[in-house]
Amino acid sequence: MKYLVMVQGSQADYEAMQGKGNEHSPAWTQEEVQAMYAFMGALNDDLAESGEMVDGQGLTEPAKTRFVGLGDDGKSVITDGPYSETKELLAGYWVLDCASLERVTEIAERILQCPQPAGAPTYPVVIRPIDSISADV
């Protein structure tokens, strides 16, 4: 079965990773950022080697995001980020093909072990099964 595994982050988190600490997160050092990338790279390599990796990407900061919605008049409303009404957004994802929910949960637990500075916020890893039935419709 395929699963979408998601991690979240806020604009403040991205700024902290750029060395700009704030009340939400301490400033990251270059060594801490490199440790995070090394951890994620090793995880991705392991998932590719096991054949479970379908896709995985990190996303740019929320400030580079755009929402396109409909206004009350039915016309498009386009809003650039960051969004004061939204605290966390999708920061990255993996599409994994795993034998079971238990296996993808093990992977999510490993993701939670990603190194970060003391005091940095932690977010749950979200697992969503991908509906294979709708693909057949």
PDB file of C-alpha atoms in Angstrom:
ATOM      1  CA  MET A   1       0.000   0.000   0.000  1.00  0.00           C
ATOM      2  CA  LYS A   2       1.144   3.536  -0.683  1.00  0.00           C
ATOM      3  CA  TYR A   3       1.283   6.161   2.040  1.00  0.00           C
ATOM      4  CA  LEU A   4       1.831   9.905   2.116  1.00  0.00           C
ATOM      5  CA  VAL A   5       4.097  10.756   5.056  1.00  0.00           C
ATOM      6  CA  MET A   6       4.204  14.464   5.884  1.00  0.00           C
ATOM      7  CA  VAL A   7       6.215  16.778   8.119  1.00  0.00           C
ATOM      8  CA  GLN A   8       5.181  20.297   9.028  1.00  0.00           C
ATOM      9  CA  GLY A   9       6.928  23.584   9.675  1.00  0.00           C
ATOM     10  CA  SER A  10       6.250  27.275  10.062  1.00  0.00           C
ATOM     11  CA  GLN A  11       7.838  30.365   8.562  1.00  0.00           C
ATOM     12  CA  ALA A  12       9.536  30.918  11.938  1.00  0.00           C
ATOM     13  CA  ASP A  13      11.093  27.433  11.703  1.00  0.00           C
ATOM     14  CA  TYR A  14      12.538  28.165   8.253  1.00  0.00           C
ATOM     15  CA  GLU A  15      13.917  31.483   9.516  1.00  0.00           C
ATOM     16  CA  ALA A  16      15.495  29.719  12.504  1.00  0.00           C
ATOM     17  CA  MET A  17      17.183  27.258  10.114  1.00  0.00           C
ATOM     18  CA  GLN A  18      18.624  30.321   8.340  1.00  0.00           C
ATOM     19  CA  GLY A  19      20.191  31.428  11.652  1.00  0.00           C
ATOM     20  CA  LYS A  20      17.449  33.871  12.657  1.00  0.00           C
ATOM     21  CA  GLY A  21      16.184  32.660  16.025  1.00  0.00           C
ATOM     22  CA  ASN A  22      12.836  33.823  17.339  1.00  0.00           C
ATOM     23  CA  GLU A  23      10.430  33.163  20.207  1.00  0.00           C
ATOM     24  CA  HIS A  24       9.248  30.031  18.362  1.00  0.00           C
ATOM     25  CA  SER A  25      12.614  28.413  17.656  1.00  0.00           C
ATOM     26  CA  PRO A  26      16.306  28.965  18.455  1.00  0.00           C
ATOM     27  CA  ALA A  27      18.703  29.873  15.671  1.00  0.00           C
ATOM     28  CA  TRP A  28      20.228  26.833  13.971  1.00  0.00           C
ATOM     29  CA  THR A  29      23.962  26.659  13.347  1.00  0.00           C
ATOM     30  CA  GLN A  30      25.300  25.560   9.966  1.00  0.00           C
ATOM     31  CA  GLU A  31      26.422  22.313  11.619  1.00  0.00           C
ATOM     32  CA  GLU A  32      22.873  21.641  12.869  1.00  0.00           C
ATOM     33  CA  VAL A  33      21.403  22.303   9.416  1.00  0.00           C
ATOM     34  CA  GLN A  34      23.997  20.000   7.826  1.00  0.00           C
ATOM     35  CA  ALA A  35      23.220  17.276  10.419  1.00  0.00           C
ATOM     36  CA  MET A  36      19.522  17.509   9.520  1.00  0.00           C
ATOM     37  CA  TYR A  37      20.276  17.211   5.785  1.00  0.00           C
ATOM     38  CA  ALA A  38      22.649  14.298   6.389  1.00  0.00           C
ATOM     39  CA  PHE A  39      19.992  12.507   8.463  1.00  0.00           C
ATOM     40  CA  MET A  40      17.330  13.027   5.787  1.00  0.00           C
ATOM     41  CA  GLY A  41      19.737  11.967   3.043  1.00  0.00           C
ATOM     42  CA  ALA A  42      20.566   8.721   4.875  1.00  0.00           C
ATOM     43  CA  LEU A  43      16.869   8.055   5.500  1.00  0.00           C
ATOM     44  CA  ASN A  44      16.058   8.606   1.819  1.00  0.00           C
ATOM     45  CA  ASP A  45      18.938   6.355   0.757  1.00  0.00           C
ATOM     46  CA  ASP A  46      17.693   3.576   3.068  1.00  0.00           C
ATOM     47  CA  LEU A  47      14.123   3.903   1.757  1.00  0.00           C
ATOM     48  CA  ALA A  48      15.337   3.820  -1.848  1.00  0.00           C
ATOM     49  CA  GLU A  49      17.489   0.758  -1.136  1.00  0.00           C
ATOM     50  CA  SER A  50      14.556  -1.072   0.499  1.00  0.00           C
ATOM     51  CA  GLY A  51      12.344  -0.239  -2.507  1.00  0.00           C
ATOM     52  CA  GLU A  52       9.842   1.655  -0.343  1.00  0.00           C
ATOM     53  CA  MET A  53      10.638   5.159  -1.661  1.00  0.00           C
ATOM     54  CA  VAL A  54       8.334   6.349  -4.429  1.00  0.00           C
ATOM     55  CA  ASP A  55       9.025  10.078  -4.028  1.00  0.00           C
ATOM     56  CA  GLY A  56      10.084  12.532  -1.374  1.00  0.00           C
ATOM     57  CA  GLN A  57      10.667  16.269  -1.381  1.00  0.00           C
ATOM     58  CA  GLY A  58      11.382  19.109   0.981  1.00  0.00           C
ATOM     59  CA  LEU A  59       9.352  22.233   0.313  1.00  0.00           C
ATOM     60  CA  THR A  60      10.414  25.877   0.314  1.00  0.00           C
ATOM     61  CA  GLU A  61       9.498  28.235   3.114  1.00  0.00           C
ATOM     62  CA  PRO A  62       5.865  29.351   3.537  1.00  0.00           C
ATOM     63  CA  ALA A  63       6.806  32.899   2.442  1.00  0.00           C
ATOM     64  CA  LYS A  64       7.180  31.485  -1.079  1.00  0.00           C
ATOM     65  CA  THR A  65       3.746  29.859  -0.993  1.00  0.00           C
ATOM     66  CA  ARG A  66       0.604  31.002  -2.765  1.00  0.00           C
ATOM     67  CA  PHE A  67      -3.036  30.153  -1.988  1.00  0.00           C
ATOM     68  CA  VAL A  68      -5.592  30.318  -4.802  1.00  0.00           C
ATOM     69  CA  GLY A  69      -9.188  30.209  -3.603  1.00  0.00           C
ATOM     70  CA  LEU A  70     -12.638  31.483  -4.471  1.00  0.00           C
ATOM     71  CA  GLY A  71     -14.148  34.634  -3.054  1.00  0.00           C
ATOM     72  CA  ASP A  72     -17.824  35.106  -2.212  1.00  0.00           C
ATOM     73  CA  ASP A  73     -18.321  36.490  -5.701  1.00  0.00           C
ATOM     74  CA  GLY A  74     -16.956  33.277  -7.281  1.00  0.00           C
ATOM     75  CA  LYS A  75     -13.798  34.992  -8.539  1.00  0.00           C
ATOM     76  CA  SER A  76     -10.272  33.847  -7.736  1.00  0.00           C
ATOM     77  CA  VAL A  77      -8.639  35.228  -4.609  1.00  0.00           C
ATOM     78  CA  ILE A  78      -4.854  34.898  -4.641  1.00  0.00           C
ATOM     79  CA  THR A  79      -2.902  35.270  -1.401  1.00  0.00           C
ATOM     80  CA  ASP A  80       0.881  35.108  -1.057  1.00  0.00           C
ATOM     81  CA  GLY A  81       2.478  33.754   2.143  1.00  0.00           C
ATOM     82  CA  PRO A  82       3.312  33.779   4.934  1.00  0.00           C
ATOM     83  CA  TYR A  83      -0.089  33.553   6.501  1.00  0.00           C
ATOM     84  CA  SER A  84      -0.802  34.939   9.921  1.00  0.00           C
ATOM     85  CA  GLU A  85      -3.841  32.676  10.236  1.00  0.00           C
ATOM     86  CA  THR A  86      -1.789  29.539   9.531  1.00  0.00           C
ATOM     87  CA  LYS A  87       0.867  28.413  11.980  1.00  0.00           C
ATOM     88  CA  GLU A  88       2.235  25.290  10.293  1.00  0.00           C
ATOM     89  CA  LEU A  89       2.244  24.200   6.689  1.00  0.00           C
ATOM     90  CA  LEU A  90       3.544  21.161   4.875  1.00  0.00           C
ATOM     91  CA  ALA A  91       7.357  21.305   4.998  1.00  0.00           C
ATOM     92  CA  GLY A  92       8.128  18.057   3.216  1.00  0.00           C
ATOM     93  CA  TYR A  93       6.743  14.685   2.270  1.00  0.00           C
ATOM     94  CA  TRP A  94       7.476  11.146   1.217  1.00  0.00           C
ATOM     95  CA  VAL A  95       5.314   8.844  -0.874  1.00  0.00           C
ATOM     96  CA  LEU A  96       6.180   5.373   0.389  1.00  0.00           C
ATOM     97  CA  ASP A  97       5.114   1.929  -0.752  1.00  0.00           C
ATOM     98  CA  CYS A  98       5.130  -0.145   2.442  1.00  0.00           C
ATOM     99  CA  ALA A  99       3.899  -3.610   3.319  1.00  0.00           C
ATOM    100  CA  SER A 100       1.893  -2.400   6.306  1.00  0.00           C
ATOM    101  CA  LEU A 101       0.781   0.517   8.448  1.00  0.00           C
ATOM    102  CA  GLU A 102       3.128  -0.798  11.132  1.00  0.00           C
ATOM    103  CA  ARG A 103       6.112  -0.474   8.764  1.00  0.00           C
ATOM    104  CA  VAL A 104       5.295   3.081   7.707  1.00  0.00           C
ATOM    105  CA  THR A 105       4.778   3.952  11.395  1.00  0.00           C
ATOM    106  CA  GLU A 106       8.319   2.684  12.107  1.00  0.00           C
ATOM    107  CA  ILE A 107       9.584   5.018   9.403  1.00  0.00           C
ATOM    108  CA  ALA A 108       7.635   7.939  10.918  1.00  0.00           C
ATOM    109  CA  GLU A 109       9.209   7.192  14.294  1.00  0.00           C
ATOM    110  CA  ARG A 110      12.630   7.324  12.643  1.00  0.00           C
ATOM    111  CA  ILE A 111      11.786  10.698  11.076  1.00  0.00           C
ATOM    112  CA  LEU A 112      11.077  12.025  14.579  1.00  0.00           C
ATOM    113  CA  GLN A 113      14.726  11.266  15.462  1.00  0.00           C
ATOM    114  CA  CYS A 114      15.973  13.907  13.016  1.00  0.00           C
ATOM    115  CA  PRO A 115      18.544  16.069  14.831  1.00  0.00           C
ATOM    116  CA  GLN A 116      17.657  19.647  15.687  1.00  0.00           C
ATOM    117  CA  PRO A 117      18.766  22.201  18.264  1.00  0.00           C
ATOM    118  CA  ALA A 118      17.470  22.021  21.830  1.00  0.00           C
ATOM    119  CA  GLY A 119      14.303  24.062  22.179  1.00  0.00           C
ATOM    120  CA  ALA A 120      13.242  23.718  18.545  1.00  0.00           C
ATOM    121  CA  PRO A 121       9.568  22.798  18.159  1.00  0.00           C
ATOM    122  CA  THR A 122       8.605  19.260  17.249  1.00  0.00           C
ATOM    123  CA  TYR A 123       5.615  18.363  15.132  1.00  0.00           C
ATOM    124  CA  PRO A 124       3.912  15.027  14.662  1.00  0.00           C
ATOM    125  CA  VAL A 125       4.653  13.091  11.495  1.00  0.00           C
ATOM    126  CA  VAL A 126       1.378  12.626   9.604  1.00  0.00           C
ATOM    127  CA  ILE A 127       0.678   9.341   7.788  1.00  0.00           C
ATOM    128  CA  ARG A 128      -2.129   9.193   5.232  1.00  0.00           C
ATOM    129  CA  PRO A 129      -2.875   6.055   3.207  1.00  0.00           C
ATOM    130  CA  ILE A 130      -3.224   6.842  -0.491  1.00  0.00           C
ATOM    131  CA  ASP A 131      -6.621   5.773  -1.768  1.00  0.00           C
ATOM    132  CA  SER A 132      -5.968   3.305  -4.568  1.00  0.00           C
ATOM    133  CA  ILE A 133      -9.686   2.792  -5.230  1.00  0.00           C
ATOM    134  CA  SER A 134     -10.252   6.334  -6.520  1.00  0.00           C
ATOM    135  CA  ALA A 135      -7.395   5.856  -8.996  1.00  0.00           C
ATOM    136  CA  ASP A 136      -9.490   3.126 -10.643  1.00  0.00           C
ATOM    137  CA  VAL A 137     -12.569   5.362 -11.090  1.00  0.00           C
TER     138      VAL A 137
END
